[in-house]
Coordinates of C-alpha atoms and ligand atoms in Angstrom, one line a residue:
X138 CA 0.0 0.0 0.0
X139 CA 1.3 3.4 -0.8
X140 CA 1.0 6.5 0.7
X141 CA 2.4 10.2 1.2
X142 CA 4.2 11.9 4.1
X143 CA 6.1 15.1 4.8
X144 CA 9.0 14.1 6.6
X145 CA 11.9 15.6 8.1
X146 CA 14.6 12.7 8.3
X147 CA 16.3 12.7 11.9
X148 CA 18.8 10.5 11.3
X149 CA 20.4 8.1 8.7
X150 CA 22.4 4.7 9.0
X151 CA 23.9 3.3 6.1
X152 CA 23.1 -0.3 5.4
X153 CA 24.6 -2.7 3.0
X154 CA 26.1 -1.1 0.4
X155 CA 24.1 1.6 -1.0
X156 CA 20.8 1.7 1.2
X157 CA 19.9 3.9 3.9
X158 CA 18.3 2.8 7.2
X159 CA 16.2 6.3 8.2
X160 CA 14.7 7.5 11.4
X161 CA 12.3 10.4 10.6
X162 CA 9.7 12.7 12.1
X163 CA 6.6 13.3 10.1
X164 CA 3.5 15.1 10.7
X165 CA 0.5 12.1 10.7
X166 CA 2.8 9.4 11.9
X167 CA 5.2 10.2 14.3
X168 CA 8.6 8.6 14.4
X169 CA 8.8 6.0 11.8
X170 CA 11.6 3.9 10.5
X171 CA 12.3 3.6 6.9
X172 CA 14.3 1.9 4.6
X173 CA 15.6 3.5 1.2
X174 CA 17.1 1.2 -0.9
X175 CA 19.7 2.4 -3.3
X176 CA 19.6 6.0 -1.3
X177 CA 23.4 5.9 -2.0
X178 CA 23.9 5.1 -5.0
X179 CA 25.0 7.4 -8.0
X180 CA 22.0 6.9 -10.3
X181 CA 19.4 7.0 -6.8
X182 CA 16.3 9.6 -7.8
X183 CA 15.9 9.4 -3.4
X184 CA 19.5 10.5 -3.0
X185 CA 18.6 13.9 -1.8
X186 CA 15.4 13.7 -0.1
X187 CA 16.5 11.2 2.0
X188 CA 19.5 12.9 3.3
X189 CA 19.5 13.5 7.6
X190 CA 18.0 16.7 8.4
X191 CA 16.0 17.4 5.1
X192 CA 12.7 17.8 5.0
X193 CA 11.0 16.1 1.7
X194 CA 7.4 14.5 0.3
X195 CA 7.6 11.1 0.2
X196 CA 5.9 8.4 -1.3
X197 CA 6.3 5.1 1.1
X198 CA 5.4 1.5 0.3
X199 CA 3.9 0.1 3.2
X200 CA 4.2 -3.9 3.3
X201 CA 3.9 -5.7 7.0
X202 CA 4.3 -2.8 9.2
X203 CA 7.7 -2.1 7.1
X204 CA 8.1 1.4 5.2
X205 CA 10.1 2.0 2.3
X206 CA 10.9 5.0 0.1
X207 CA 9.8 4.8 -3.5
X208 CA 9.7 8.4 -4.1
X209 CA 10.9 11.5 -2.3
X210 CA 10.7 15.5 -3.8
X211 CA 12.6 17.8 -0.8
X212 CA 10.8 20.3 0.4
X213 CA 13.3 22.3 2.3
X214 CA 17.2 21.2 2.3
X215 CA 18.2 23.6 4.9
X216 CA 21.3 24.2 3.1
X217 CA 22.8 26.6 5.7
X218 CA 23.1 23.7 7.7
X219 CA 25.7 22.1 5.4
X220 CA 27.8 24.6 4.9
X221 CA 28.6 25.6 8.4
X222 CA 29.8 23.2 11.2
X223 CA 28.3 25.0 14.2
X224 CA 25.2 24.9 12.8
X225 CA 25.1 21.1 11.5
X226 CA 26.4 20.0 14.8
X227 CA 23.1 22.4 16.8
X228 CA 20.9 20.8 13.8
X229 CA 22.0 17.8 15.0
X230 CA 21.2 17.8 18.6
X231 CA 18.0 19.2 17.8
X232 CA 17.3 15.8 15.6
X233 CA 18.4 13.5 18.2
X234 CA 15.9 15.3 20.4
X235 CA 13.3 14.8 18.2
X236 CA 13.6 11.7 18.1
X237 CA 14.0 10.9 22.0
X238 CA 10.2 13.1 22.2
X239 CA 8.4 11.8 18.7
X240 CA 5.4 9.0 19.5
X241 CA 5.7 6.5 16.7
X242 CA 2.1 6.0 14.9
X243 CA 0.9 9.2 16.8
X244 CA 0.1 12.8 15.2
X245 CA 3.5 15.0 16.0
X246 CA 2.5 18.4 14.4
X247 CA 3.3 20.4 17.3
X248 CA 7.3 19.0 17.5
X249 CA 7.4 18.9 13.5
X250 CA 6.4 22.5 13.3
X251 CA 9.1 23.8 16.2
X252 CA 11.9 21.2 14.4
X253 CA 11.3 23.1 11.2
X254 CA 10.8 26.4 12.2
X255 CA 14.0 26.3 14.2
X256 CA 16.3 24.2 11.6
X257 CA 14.8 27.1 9.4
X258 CA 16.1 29.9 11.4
X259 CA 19.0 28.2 11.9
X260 CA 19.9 27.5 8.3
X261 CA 19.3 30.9 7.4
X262 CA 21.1 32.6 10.0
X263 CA 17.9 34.3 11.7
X264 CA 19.1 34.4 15.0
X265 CA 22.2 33.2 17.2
X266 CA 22.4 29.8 17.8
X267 CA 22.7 30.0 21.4
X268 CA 19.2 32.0 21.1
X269 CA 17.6 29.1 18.6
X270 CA 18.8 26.2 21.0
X271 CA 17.3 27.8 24.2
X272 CA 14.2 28.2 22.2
X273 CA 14.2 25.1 21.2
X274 CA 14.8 23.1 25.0
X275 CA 12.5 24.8 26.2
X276 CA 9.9 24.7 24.1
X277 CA 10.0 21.2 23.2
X278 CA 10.3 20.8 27.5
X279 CA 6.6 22.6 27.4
X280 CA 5.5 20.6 24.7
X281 CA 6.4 17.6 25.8
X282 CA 4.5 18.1 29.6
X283 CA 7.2 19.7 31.4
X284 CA 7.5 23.5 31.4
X285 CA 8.8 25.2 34.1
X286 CA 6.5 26.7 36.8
X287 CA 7.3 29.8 35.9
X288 CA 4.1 32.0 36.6
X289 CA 4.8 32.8 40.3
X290 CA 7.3 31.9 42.7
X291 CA 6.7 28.4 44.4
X292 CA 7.1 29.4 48.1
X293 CA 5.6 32.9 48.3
X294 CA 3.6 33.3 45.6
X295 CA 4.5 36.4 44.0
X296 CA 4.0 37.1 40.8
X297 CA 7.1 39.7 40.1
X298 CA 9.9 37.0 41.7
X299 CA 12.8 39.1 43.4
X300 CA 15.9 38.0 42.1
X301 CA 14.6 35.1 40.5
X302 CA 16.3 31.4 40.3
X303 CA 16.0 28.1 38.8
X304 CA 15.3 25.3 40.9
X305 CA 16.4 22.3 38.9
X306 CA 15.4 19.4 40.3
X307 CA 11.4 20.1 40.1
X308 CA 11.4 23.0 37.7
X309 CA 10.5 25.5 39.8
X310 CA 11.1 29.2 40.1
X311 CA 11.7 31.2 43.3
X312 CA 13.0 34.8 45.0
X313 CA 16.8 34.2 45.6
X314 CA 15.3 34.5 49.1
X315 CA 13.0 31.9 49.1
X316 CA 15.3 29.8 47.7
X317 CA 15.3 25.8 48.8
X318 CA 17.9 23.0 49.0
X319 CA 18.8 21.8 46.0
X320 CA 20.7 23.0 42.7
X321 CA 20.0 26.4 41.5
X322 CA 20.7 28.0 38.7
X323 CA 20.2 32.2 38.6
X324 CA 17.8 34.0 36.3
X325 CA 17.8 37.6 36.0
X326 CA 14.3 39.5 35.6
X327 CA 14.5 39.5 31.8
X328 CA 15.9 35.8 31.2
X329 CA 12.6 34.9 33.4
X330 CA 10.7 36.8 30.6
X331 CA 12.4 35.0 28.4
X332 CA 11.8 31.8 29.9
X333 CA 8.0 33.0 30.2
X334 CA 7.6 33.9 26.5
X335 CA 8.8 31.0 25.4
X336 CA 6.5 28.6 27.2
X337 CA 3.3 30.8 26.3
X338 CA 3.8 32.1 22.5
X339 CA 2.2 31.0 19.5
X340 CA 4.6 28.4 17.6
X341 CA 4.6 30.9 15.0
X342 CA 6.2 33.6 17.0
X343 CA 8.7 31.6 19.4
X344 CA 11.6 33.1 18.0
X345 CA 10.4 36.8 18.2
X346 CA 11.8 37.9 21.6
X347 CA 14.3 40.2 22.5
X348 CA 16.9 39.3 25.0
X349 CA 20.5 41.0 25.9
X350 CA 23.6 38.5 25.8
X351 CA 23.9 38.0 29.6
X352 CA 20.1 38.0 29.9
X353 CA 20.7 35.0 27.1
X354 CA 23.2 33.1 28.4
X355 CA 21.3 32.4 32.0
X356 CA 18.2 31.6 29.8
X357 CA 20.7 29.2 27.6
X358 CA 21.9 27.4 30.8
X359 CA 18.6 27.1 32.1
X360 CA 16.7 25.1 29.5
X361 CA 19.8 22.7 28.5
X362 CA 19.7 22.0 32.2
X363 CA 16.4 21.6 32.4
X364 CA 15.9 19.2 29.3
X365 CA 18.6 17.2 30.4
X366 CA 17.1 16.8 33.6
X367 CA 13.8 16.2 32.1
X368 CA 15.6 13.6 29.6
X369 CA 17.4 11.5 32.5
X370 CA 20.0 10.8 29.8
X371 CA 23.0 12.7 28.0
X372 CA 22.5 13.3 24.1
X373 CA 25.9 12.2 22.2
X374 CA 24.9 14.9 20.1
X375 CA 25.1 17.9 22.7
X376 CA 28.5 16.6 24.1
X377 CA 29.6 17.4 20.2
X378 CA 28.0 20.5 20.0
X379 CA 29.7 22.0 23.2
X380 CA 33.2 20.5 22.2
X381 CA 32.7 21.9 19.1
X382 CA 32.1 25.5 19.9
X383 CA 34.6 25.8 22.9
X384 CA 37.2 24.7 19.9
X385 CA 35.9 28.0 17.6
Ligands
ZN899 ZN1 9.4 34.1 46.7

């Protein structure tokens, strides 16, 4: 049985000696495994749509449960990321991400849209990537069931926290002053805004916010802590990323 997907491929393994083993998000689906025979040959018409972290149509033969690519017209190639290390490696981490969250069989429009829209902005150079990856964490976090408790502060209840800080370990924030046991990380009034826009905007508007570079960096070291607290795990990925960049 055939039918049609938009997928955004998270991940290829090559098998045997010109197919690809894929791993990719789509829309209807979920996560779903596909093969692409011939992906890597010369004379392949699915060479480029099936490439990792493209984003392509594709026409999938469905026999016991098993998926494979008969056709594939790409969409978006995000061709910023291919040029440009720092950005590949980010694009990356996003995709590994992705596919720790994705359902399989299950409706993902909600993480397709924020993969897509911030590989996009990535690509094209819209923002930093420190501000794109922040964006990201956290909004996948919220997505996913776990945004911070961010509207007031957990022990006294105030709505404009003094001094605001992190509490990792549940997600909470709190008044440097009504701070608990436990690790802390410090937000300033404006990374809290931050932190606040980005758990209440419209997907279509997550990257619109203004922050300063110190405000930024305390937001930045907030929501990869948080995701990789919320994860439980460490993202090979990440590790990459970070080596990467302290080597620019
Ligand atoms: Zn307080």
């Amino acid at each position: 049985m055939f039918r049609t997907e938009n997928a955004l491929i998270l991940r290829e393994v090559r098998f045997k000696e010109s197919d690809r083993i894929l791993t990719a998000l789509t829309a209807d689906a979920g996560k779903l495994t596909l093969a692409a025979h011939g992906a890597l040959s010369k004379k392949s018409r699915i060479a480029a749509a099936t490439q990792q972290l493209t984003y392509a149509e594709l026409t999938l033969f469905e026999k016991n449960g098993r998926y494979s690519v008969r056709e594939g017209v790409t969409k978006e190639a995000f061709q910023g990321l291919r040029t440009d290390l720092e950005r590949l490696a980010l694009g990356s981490y996003f995709a590994e991400c992705l596919e720790q969250y994705a359902g399989e069989e299950q409706p993902e429009p909600d993480l397709m849209r924020l993969g897509l829209n911030c590989l996009y902005a990535l690509s094209e150079g819209l923002y930093s990537p420190e501000k794109i990856k922040a964006a990201f964490e956290l909004r996948l976090m919220t997505e996913e069931g776990y945004a911070p408790a961010e509207e007031f502060c957990a022990v006294c209840g105030r709505q404009d926290i003094k001094e605001p800080v992190f509490m990792l370990e549940d997600g909470q924030t709190v008044c440097r002053g009504c701070r608990k046991a436990g690790k802390a990380l410090p937000l300033s009034e404006n990374a809290l805004a931050a932190l606040r826009y980005l758990v209440h905007a419209p997907a279509k508007k997550l990257l619109s916010f203004r922050v300063g570079d110190e405000d930024l960096h305390l937001l930045a070291d907030v929501a990869e802590n948080w995701l990789l607290q919320c994860s439980g795990r460490s993202f090979s990925t990440l590790t990459y990323y970070k080596n990467l960049i302290r080597n620019l």
